[in-house]
PDB file of C-alpha atoms in Angstrom:
ATOM      1  CA  UNK A   1      65.245-120.325 127.844  1.00 96.00           C
ATOM      2  CA  UNK A   2      64.976-122.532 125.043  1.00 97.00           C
ATOM      3  CA  UNK A   3      68.075-122.562 122.530  1.00 98.00           C
ATOM      4  CA  UNK A   4      68.553-123.727 118.958  1.00 98.00           C
ATOM      5  CA  UNK A   5      71.879-124.935 118.041  1.00 98.00           C
ATOM      6  CA  UNK A   6      72.846-125.526 114.205  1.00 98.00           C
ATOM      7  CA  UNK A   7      75.849-127.720 113.973  1.00 97.00           C
ATOM      8  CA  UNK A   8      77.972-127.824 110.380  1.00 96.00           C
ATOM      9  CA  UNK A   9      80.714-129.835 109.650  1.00 93.00           C
ATOM     10  CA  UNK A  10      83.120-126.740 109.346  1.00 92.00           C
ATOM     11  CA  UNK A  11      85.265-125.511 106.443  1.00 89.00           C
ATOM     12  CA  UNK A  12      88.722-124.449 105.786  1.00 87.00           C
ATOM     13  CA  UNK A  13      86.796-121.923 103.492  1.00 88.00           C
ATOM     14  CA  UNK A  14      85.699-118.883 105.569  1.00 91.00           C
ATOM     15  CA  UNK A  15      82.758-118.064 103.085  1.00 91.00           C
ATOM     16  CA  UNK A  16      81.155-121.572 103.917  1.00 91.00           C
ATOM     17  CA  UNK A  17      81.411-121.201 107.621  1.00 94.00           C
ATOM     18  CA  UNK A  18      80.030-117.610 107.178  1.00 95.00           C
ATOM     19  CA  UNK A  19      77.053-119.212 105.511  1.00 94.00           C
ATOM     20  CA  UNK A  20      75.953-121.279 108.379  1.00 95.00           C
ATOM     21  CA  UNK A  21      76.481-118.425 110.828  1.00 96.00           C
ATOM     22  CA  UNK A  22      74.217-116.076 108.519  1.00 95.00           C
ATOM     23  CA  UNK A  23      71.630-118.750 108.770  1.00 95.00           C
ATOM     24  CA  UNK A  24      71.490-118.651 112.390  1.00 96.00           C
ATOM     25  CA  UNK A  25      71.531-114.770 112.295  1.00 96.00           C
ATOM     26  CA  UNK A  26      68.265-115.147 110.043  1.00 95.00           C
ATOM     27  CA  UNK A  27      66.504-117.486 112.178  1.00 95.00           C
ATOM     28  CA  UNK A  28      67.567-115.252 115.309  1.00 95.00           C
ATOM     29  CA  UNK A  29      65.784-112.436 113.641  1.00 94.00           C
ATOM     30  CA  UNK A  30      62.744-114.333 112.354  1.00 90.00           C
ATOM     31  CA  UNK A  31      59.542-114.394 114.405  1.00 81.00           C
ATOM     32  CA  UNK A  32      58.374-117.458 113.345  1.00 86.00           C
ATOM     33  CA  UNK A  33      59.623-119.713 116.328  1.00 94.00           C
ATOM     34  CA  UNK A  34      60.038-120.035 120.122  1.00 93.00           C
ATOM     35  CA  UNK A  35      64.020-120.078 120.526  1.00 97.00           C
ATOM     36  CA  UNK A  36      65.097-117.441 122.753  1.00 97.00           C
ATOM     37  CA  UNK A  37      68.711-118.496 121.765  1.00 98.00           C
ATOM     38  CA  UNK A  38      69.968-119.443 118.256  1.00 98.00           C
ATOM     39  CA  UNK A  39      73.653-120.187 118.085  1.00 98.00           C
ATOM     40  CA  UNK A  40      75.805-122.029 115.279  1.00 98.00           C
ATOM     41  CA  UNK A  41      78.623-124.294 115.722  1.00 98.00           C
ATOM     42  CA  UNK A  42      81.202-126.799 113.871  1.00 97.00           C
ATOM     43  CA  UNK A  43      82.044-130.181 114.028  1.00 96.00           C
ATOM     44  CA  UNK A  44      85.723-129.332 113.039  1.00 94.00           C
ATOM     45  CA  UNK A  45      88.021-127.123 111.039  1.00 91.00           C
ATOM     46  CA  UNK A  46      86.220-123.860 112.457  1.00 91.00           C
ATOM     47  CA  UNK A  47      85.182-121.814 114.977  1.00 92.00           C
ATOM     48  CA  UNK A  48      82.880-122.003 117.416  1.00 95.00           C
ATOM     49  CA  UNK A  49      83.266-125.864 118.061  1.00 97.00           C
ATOM     50  CA  UNK A  50      80.293-127.842 119.567  1.00 98.00           C
ATOM     51  CA  UNK A  51      81.273-127.516 123.082  1.00 98.00           C
ATOM     52  CA  UNK A  52      81.801-124.130 122.905  1.00 98.00           C
ATOM     53  CA  UNK A  53      78.436-123.472 121.075  1.00 98.00           C
ATOM     54  CA  UNK A  54      76.676-125.342 123.999  1.00 98.00           C
ATOM     55  CA  UNK A  55      78.386-123.357 126.855  1.00 98.00           C
ATOM     56  CA  UNK A  56      77.712-120.356 124.771  1.00 98.00           C
ATOM     57  CA  UNK A  57      73.962-121.219 124.814  1.00 98.00           C
ATOM     58  CA  UNK A  58      73.941-122.181 128.476  1.00 98.00           C
ATOM     59  CA  UNK A  59      75.826-118.770 129.578  1.00 98.00           C
ATOM     60  CA  UNK A  60      73.008-117.043 127.544  1.00 98.00           C
ATOM     61  CA  UNK A  61      70.482-118.950 129.846  1.00 98.00           C
ATOM     62  CA  UNK A  62      69.329-121.941 128.045  1.00 98.00           C
ATOM     63  CA  UNK A  63      67.736-124.522 130.215  1.00 98.00           C
ATOM     64  CA  UNK A  64      66.738-126.675 127.132  1.00 98.00           C
ATOM     65  CA  UNK A  65      68.961-126.898 123.962  1.00 98.00           C
ATOM     66  CA  UNK A  66      68.187-128.168 120.568  1.00 98.00           C
ATOM     67  CA  UNK A  67      70.737-129.462 118.550  1.00 98.00           C
ATOM     68  CA  UNK A  68      70.304-129.716 114.771  1.00 97.00           C
ATOM     69  CA  UNK A  69      72.821-131.083 112.379  1.00 97.00           C
ATOM     70  CA  UNK A  70      73.050-129.292 109.224  1.00 97.00           C
ATOM     71  CA  UNK A  71      74.197-132.134 107.159  1.00 95.00           C
ATOM     72  CA  UNK A  72      72.669-134.123 103.942  1.00 94.00           C
ATOM     73  CA  UNK A  73      73.970-137.147 104.433  1.00 90.00           C
ATOM     74  CA  UNK A  74      74.041-139.895 107.296  1.00 88.00           C
ATOM     75  CA  UNK A  75      78.027-140.528 107.351  1.00 86.00           C
ATOM     76  CA  UNK A  76      80.124-141.149 110.424  1.00 90.00           C
ATOM     77  CA  UNK A  77      79.636-137.725 111.644  1.00 93.00           C
ATOM     78  CA  UNK A  78      75.998-137.629 111.904  1.00 93.00           C
ATOM     79  CA  UNK A  79      76.012-141.237 113.174  1.00 92.00           C
ATOM     80  CA  UNK A  80      78.641-141.358 115.412  1.00 94.00           C
ATOM     81  CA  UNK A  81      80.973-138.258 116.044  1.00 96.00           C
ATOM     82  CA  UNK A  82      78.056-135.796 116.663  1.00 97.00           C
ATOM     83  CA  UNK A  83      75.999-138.083 119.154  1.00 97.00           C
ATOM     84  CA  UNK A  84      79.378-138.996 120.807  1.00 98.00           C
ATOM     85  CA  UNK A  85      79.948-134.967 121.504  1.00 98.00           C
ATOM     86  CA  UNK A  86      76.431-134.433 122.556  1.00 98.00           C
ATOM     87  CA  UNK A  87      76.627-137.281 124.831  1.00 97.00           C
ATOM     88  CA  UNK A  88      79.707-136.284 126.482  1.00 98.00           C
ATOM     89  CA  UNK A  89      78.115-132.627 126.839  1.00 98.00           C
ATOM     90  CA  UNK A  90      74.974-134.110 128.554  1.00 97.00           C
ATOM     91  CA  UNK A  91      77.117-135.674 131.084  1.00 98.00           C
ATOM     92  CA  UNK A  92      79.026-132.220 131.617  1.00 98.00           C
ATOM     93  CA  UNK A  93      75.386-130.447 131.979  1.00 98.00           C
ATOM     94  CA  UNK A  94      73.174-132.809 133.837  1.00 97.00           C
ATOM     95  CA  UNK A  95      70.758-130.038 134.347  1.00 97.00           C
ATOM     96  CA  UNK A  96      70.379-128.693 130.765  1.00 98.00           C
ATOM     97  CA  UNK A  97      67.924-130.754 128.525  1.00 97.00           C
ATOM     98  CA  UNK A  98      69.877-131.424 125.759  1.00 98.00           C
ATOM     99  CA  UNK A  99      68.325-132.751 122.375  1.00 97.00           C
ATOM    100  CA  UNK A 100      69.758-133.987 119.525  1.00 97.00           C
ATOM    101  CA  UNK A 101      67.804-134.103 116.207  1.00 96.00           C
ATOM    102  CA  UNK A 102      68.002-136.002 113.170  1.00 94.00           C
ATOM    103  CA  UNK A 103      70.001-134.532 110.477  1.00 95.00           C
ATOM    104  CA  UNK A 104      68.414-132.133 107.680  1.00 94.00           C
ATOM    105  CA  UNK A 105      68.832-134.653 104.944  1.00 92.00           C
ATOM    106  CA  UNK A 106      66.704-137.044 106.670  1.00 91.00           C
ATOM    107  CA  UNK A 107      63.467-134.715 106.703  1.00 89.00           C
ATOM    108  CA  UNK A 108      60.605-135.389 104.621  1.00 85.00           C
ATOM    109  CA  UNK A 109      60.586-131.627 104.266  1.00 86.00           C
ATOM    110  CA  UNK A 110      63.803-132.202 101.885  1.00 91.00           C
ATOM    111  CA  UNK A 111      61.555-133.293  98.898  1.00 91.00           C
ATOM    112  CA  UNK A 112      59.655-129.871  99.059  1.00 89.00           C
ATOM    113  CA  UNK A 113      62.913-127.842  99.543  1.00 92.00           C
ATOM    114  CA  UNK A 114      64.477-129.510  96.319  1.00 94.00           C
ATOM    115  CA  UNK A 115      61.188-129.031  94.124  1.00 93.00           C
ATOM    116  CA  UNK A 116      60.891-125.390  95.746  1.00 91.00           C
ATOM    117  CA  UNK A 117      64.393-124.905  94.436  1.00 93.00           C
ATOM    118  CA  UNK A 118      63.550-126.353  90.937  1.00 93.00           C
ATOM    119  CA  UNK A 119      60.439-124.284  90.653  1.00 89.00           C
ATOM    120  CA  UNK A 120      61.978-120.963  91.899  1.00 80.00           C
ATOM    121  CA  UNK A 121      64.415-120.935  89.092  1.00 61.00           C
ATOM    122  CA  UNK A 122      62.091-121.911  86.114  1.00 53.00           C
ATOM    123  CA  UNK A 123      59.994-118.904  87.388  1.00 44.00           C
ATOM    124  CA  UNK A 124      63.387-116.584  87.233  1.00 41.00           C
TER     125      UNK A 124
ATOM    126  CA  UNK B   1      58.997-133.775  78.543  1.00 96.00           C
ATOM    127  CA  UNK B   2      60.359-132.282  81.614  1.00 97.00           C
ATOM    128  CA  UNK B   3      62.906-133.708  84.115  1.00 98.00           C
ATOM    129  CA  UNK B   4      64.674-133.003  87.033  1.00 98.00           C
ATOM    130  CA  UNK B   5      68.098-133.996  87.983  1.00 98.00           C
ATOM    131  CA  UNK B   6      69.401-133.989  91.450  1.00 98.00           C
ATOM    132  CA  UNK B   7      73.232-133.796  91.635  1.00 97.00           C
ATOM    133  CA  UNK B   8      75.085-134.755  95.003  1.00 96.00           C
ATOM    134  CA  UNK B   9      78.872-134.884  95.643  1.00 94.00           C
ATOM    135  CA  UNK B  10      79.139-138.493  95.694  1.00 92.00           C
ATOM    136  CA  UNK B  11      80.819-140.526  98.301  1.00 89.00           C
ATOM    137  CA  UNK B  12      82.827-143.630  98.805  1.00 87.00           C
ATOM    138  CA  UNK B  13      80.146-144.629 101.174  1.00 88.00           C
ATOM    139  CA  UNK B  14      77.416-146.408  99.422  1.00 91.00           C
ATOM    140  CA  UNK B  15      74.541-145.557 101.908  1.00 91.00           C
ATOM    141  CA  UNK B  16      75.281-141.997 101.438  1.00 91.00           C
ATOM    142  CA  UNK B  17      74.673-142.452  97.379  1.00 94.00           C
ATOM    143  CA  UNK B  18      71.523-144.493  98.185  1.00 95.00           C
ATOM    144  CA  UNK B  19      69.988-141.632 100.116  1.00 94.00           C
ATOM    145  CA  UNK B  20      70.484-139.322  97.135  1.00 95.00           C
ATOM    146  CA  UNK B  21      69.025-142.167  94.813  1.00 96.00           C
ATOM    147  CA  UNK B  22      66.049-142.864  97.238  1.00 95.00           C
ATOM    148  CA  UNK B  23      64.915-139.141  97.419  1.00 95.00           C
ATOM    149  CA  UNK B  24      65.211-138.869  93.585  1.00 96.00           C
ATOM    150  CA  UNK B  25      62.827-142.456  93.829  1.00 96.00           C
ATOM    151  CA  UNK B  26      60.331-140.339  96.273  1.00 95.00           C
ATOM    152  CA  UNK B  27      60.090-137.537  94.403  1.00 96.00           C
ATOM    153  CA  UNK B  28      59.255-139.466  91.246  1.00 95.00           C
ATOM    154  CA  UNK B  29      56.595-141.362  93.325  1.00 94.00           C
ATOM    155  CA  UNK B  30      54.861-138.461  94.679  1.00 90.00           C
ATOM    156  CA  UNK B  31      52.493-136.338  92.485  1.00 81.00           C
ATOM    157  CA  UNK B  32      53.216-132.546  93.667  1.00 86.00           C
ATOM    158  CA  UNK B  33      54.921-131.657  90.583  1.00 94.00           C
ATOM    159  CA  UNK B  34      55.053-131.805  87.046  1.00 93.00           C
ATOM    160  CA  UNK B  35      58.296-133.398  86.064  1.00 97.00           C
ATOM    161  CA  UNK B  36      57.938-136.641  83.753  1.00 97.00           C
ATOM    162  CA  UNK B  37      61.411-137.590  84.675  1.00 98.00           C
ATOM    163  CA  UNK B  38      63.537-137.675  87.892  1.00 98.00           C
ATOM    164  CA  UNK B  39      66.935-138.681  88.112  1.00 98.00           C
ATOM    165  CA  UNK B  40      69.753-138.219  90.365  1.00 98.00           C
ATOM    166  CA  UNK B  41      73.653-137.977  89.773  1.00 98.00           C
ATOM    167  CA  UNK B  42      77.096-137.500  91.248  1.00 97.00           C
ATOM    168  CA  UNK B  43      79.805-135.243  90.599  1.00 96.00           C
ATOM    169  CA  UNK B  44      82.334-137.516  91.579  1.00 94.00           C
ATOM    170  CA  UNK B  45      83.373-140.752  93.420  1.00 91.00           C
ATOM    171  CA  UNK B  46      80.056-142.578  92.479  1.00 91.00           C
ATOM    172  CA  UNK B  47      77.696-143.692  89.556  1.00 92.00           C
ATOM    173  CA  UNK B  48      75.738-142.221  87.581  1.00 95.00           C
ATOM    174  CA  UNK B  49      77.942-139.190  86.849  1.00 97.00           C
ATOM    175  CA  UNK B  50      76.372-135.929  85.804  1.00 98.00           C
ATOM    176  CA  UNK B  51      77.006-136.485  81.702  1.00 98.00           C
ATOM    177  CA  UNK B  52      75.108-139.801  82.031  1.00 98.00           C
ATOM    178  CA  UNK B  53      72.574-138.450  84.338  1.00 98.00           C
ATOM    179  CA  UNK B  54      72.079-135.663  81.800  1.00 98.00           C
ATOM    180  CA  UNK B  55      72.254-138.590  79.019  1.00 98.00           C
ATOM    181  CA  UNK B  56      69.621-140.795  80.922  1.00 98.00           C
ATOM    182  CA  UNK B  57      67.174-138.043  80.882  1.00 98.00           C
ATOM    183  CA  UNK B  58      67.557-137.148  77.222  1.00 98.00           C
ATOM    184  CA  UNK B  59      67.299-141.023  76.394  1.00 98.00           C
ATOM    185  CA  UNK B  60      63.997-141.019  78.260  1.00 98.00           C
ATOM    186  CA  UNK B  61      62.419-137.965  76.317  1.00 98.00           C
ATOM    187  CA  UNK B  62      63.749-134.960  78.112  1.00 98.00           C
ATOM    188  CA  UNK B  63      63.423-131.996  76.245  1.00 98.00           C
ATOM    189  CA  UNK B  64      63.964-129.672  79.219  1.00 98.00           C
ATOM    190  CA  UNK B  65      66.100-130.572  82.256  1.00 98.00           C
ATOM    191  CA  UNK B  66      66.156-128.702  85.565  1.00 98.00           C
ATOM    192  CA  UNK B  67      69.377-129.651  87.316  1.00 98.00           C
ATOM    193  CA  UNK B  68      69.124-129.113  91.067  1.00 97.00           C
ATOM    194  CA  UNK B  69      72.672-129.136  93.264  1.00 97.00           C
ATOM    195  CA  UNK B  70      72.066-131.106  96.474  1.00 97.00           C
ATOM    196  CA  UNK B  71      74.769-129.103  98.175  1.00 95.00           C
ATOM    197  CA  UNK B  72      74.604-126.825 101.654  1.00 94.00           C
ATOM    198  CA  UNK B  73      77.429-124.711 100.930  1.00 90.00           C
ATOM    199  CA  UNK B  74      78.557-122.534  98.004  1.00 88.00           C
ATOM    200  CA  UNK B  75      81.960-124.259  97.626  1.00 86.00           C
ATOM    201  CA  UNK B  76      84.029-124.504  94.591  1.00 90.00           C
ATOM    202  CA  UNK B  77      82.049-127.479  93.356  1.00 93.00           C
ATOM    203  CA  UNK B  78      78.677-125.355  93.404  1.00 93.00           C
ATOM    204  CA  UNK B  79      80.280-121.999  92.068  1.00 92.00           C
ATOM    205  CA  UNK B  80      82.752-123.788  89.289  1.00 94.00           C
ATOM    206  CA  UNK B  81      82.801-127.462  89.012  1.00 96.00           C
ATOM    207  CA  UNK B  82      79.137-128.213  88.463  1.00 97.00           C
ATOM    208  CA  UNK B  83      78.410-124.929  86.289  1.00 97.00           C
ATOM    209  CA  UNK B  84      81.364-125.794  84.031  1.00 98.00           C
ATOM    210  CA  UNK B  85      79.946-129.594  83.357  1.00 98.00           C
ATOM    211  CA  UNK B  86      76.578-128.428  82.899  1.00 98.00           C
ATOM    212  CA  UNK B  87      77.966-125.796  80.632  1.00 97.00           C
ATOM    213  CA  UNK B  88      79.836-128.492  78.642  1.00 98.00           C
ATOM    214  CA  UNK B  89      76.561-130.539  78.523  1.00 98.00           C
ATOM    215  CA  UNK B  90      74.726-127.611  76.998  1.00 97.00           C
ATOM    216  CA  UNK B  91      77.063-127.233  74.376  1.00 98.00           C
ATOM    217  CA  UNK B  92      76.413-131.070  73.391  1.00 98.00           C
ATOM    218  CA  UNK B  93      72.840-130.891  73.532  1.00 98.00           C
ATOM    219  CA  UNK B  94      71.815-127.460  71.910  1.00 97.00           C
ATOM    220  CA  UNK B  95      68.260-128.444  71.321  1.00 97.00           C
ATOM    221  CA  UNK B  96      67.738-129.380  75.138  1.00 98.00           C
ATOM    222  CA  UNK B  97      66.933-126.769  77.476  1.00 97.00           C
ATOM    223  CA  UNK B  98      69.056-127.181  80.440  1.00 98.00           C
ATOM    224  CA  UNK B  99      68.873-125.012  83.594  1.00 97.00           C
ATOM    225  CA  UNK B 100      71.136-125.102  86.446  1.00 97.00           C
ATOM    226  CA  UNK B 101      69.324-124.166  89.949  1.00 96.00           C
ATOM    227  CA  UNK B 102      71.145-122.556  92.854  1.00 94.00           C
ATOM    228  CA  UNK B 103      72.203-125.079  95.470  1.00 95.00           C
ATOM    229  CA  UNK B 104      69.919-126.017  98.287  1.00 94.00           C
ATOM    230  CA  UNK B 105      71.629-124.275 100.881  1.00 92.00           C
ATOM    231  CA  UNK B 106      70.809-121.077  99.299  1.00 91.00           C
ATOM    232  CA  UNK B 107      66.827-121.539  99.238  1.00 89.00           C
ATOM    233  CA  UNK B 108      64.978-119.373 101.828  1.00 85.00           C
ATOM    234  CA  UNK B 109      63.216-122.655 102.403  1.00 86.00           C
ATOM    235  CA  UNK B 110      66.102-123.950 104.104  1.00 91.00           C
ATOM    236  CA  UNK B 111      65.044-121.835 107.131  1.00 91.00           C
ATOM    237  CA  UNK B 112      61.980-123.992 107.629  1.00 89.00           C
ATOM    238  CA  UNK B 113      63.643-127.009 106.692  1.00 92.00           C
ATOM    239  CA  UNK B 114      65.787-126.645 110.071  1.00 94.00           C
ATOM    240  CA  UNK B 115      62.738-125.129 112.099  1.00 93.00           C
ATOM    241  CA  UNK B 116      60.902-128.102 110.991  1.00 91.00           C
ATOM    242  CA  UNK B 117      63.783-130.755 111.984  1.00 93.00           C
ATOM    243  CA  UNK B 118      64.261-129.113 115.466  1.00 93.00           C
ATOM    244  CA  UNK B 119      60.340-129.033 116.161  1.00 89.00           C
ATOM    245  CA  UNK B 120      59.857-132.780 115.027  1.00 80.00           C
ATOM    246  CA  UNK B 121      61.946-133.892 117.492  1.00 61.00           C
ATOM    247  CA  UNK B 122      60.823-132.117 120.434  1.00 54.00           C
ATOM    248  CA  UNK B 123      57.493-133.517 119.479  1.00 44.00           C
ATOM    249  CA  UNK B 124      58.811-136.968 119.323  1.00 41.00           C
TER     250      UNK B 124
END
């Protein structure tokens, strides 16, 4: 089974965390992907933390976990903190294939997202 | 003339600010939109600040400015700080059509961006 784990920074503001959890829920219910499991987790300040998110995916039967950092910029969290946590998780679960992707801000689709957001509002 | 102004939070880390500036540059050079002017600006901590970004668009000839918040979550910056700044700018330039869009994280395209990022890395 294959899992998608979306990692956000985490906020003291519950609503911000709920937005991330809701994105995971929306992806879970849409059918345009081949993930059997979709979870979200946070680097800090909010539950679920990353190790618990990984554990949850594995308990749900995941043999492969794709971890996507929900971050716009390549700061220390993206370049150092998250890779270190994921590396430790890989050592902990050597039989599980855990892959860390680039952060969202590095995607070429980001340009489309900005233009789409700009044009949506002009229409409305 | 029509301008796109991308607004990010701003960071003490130059590289993070440069990433935003580079996104504006990439959009400027791509041809899949009808913006004559593409600029970026920051809420705080970095130059150019939002009022200067607006002024720059107007000096370049913009009569319409679409302002897109480059933010993932709907915190106070998105719900209060940025709308207040944009409102003040609208009062300052009543002849310019300034529109503030929703923030990137609120876009339904965000789901595609996450799935695209996940699948890219699996292929690589």
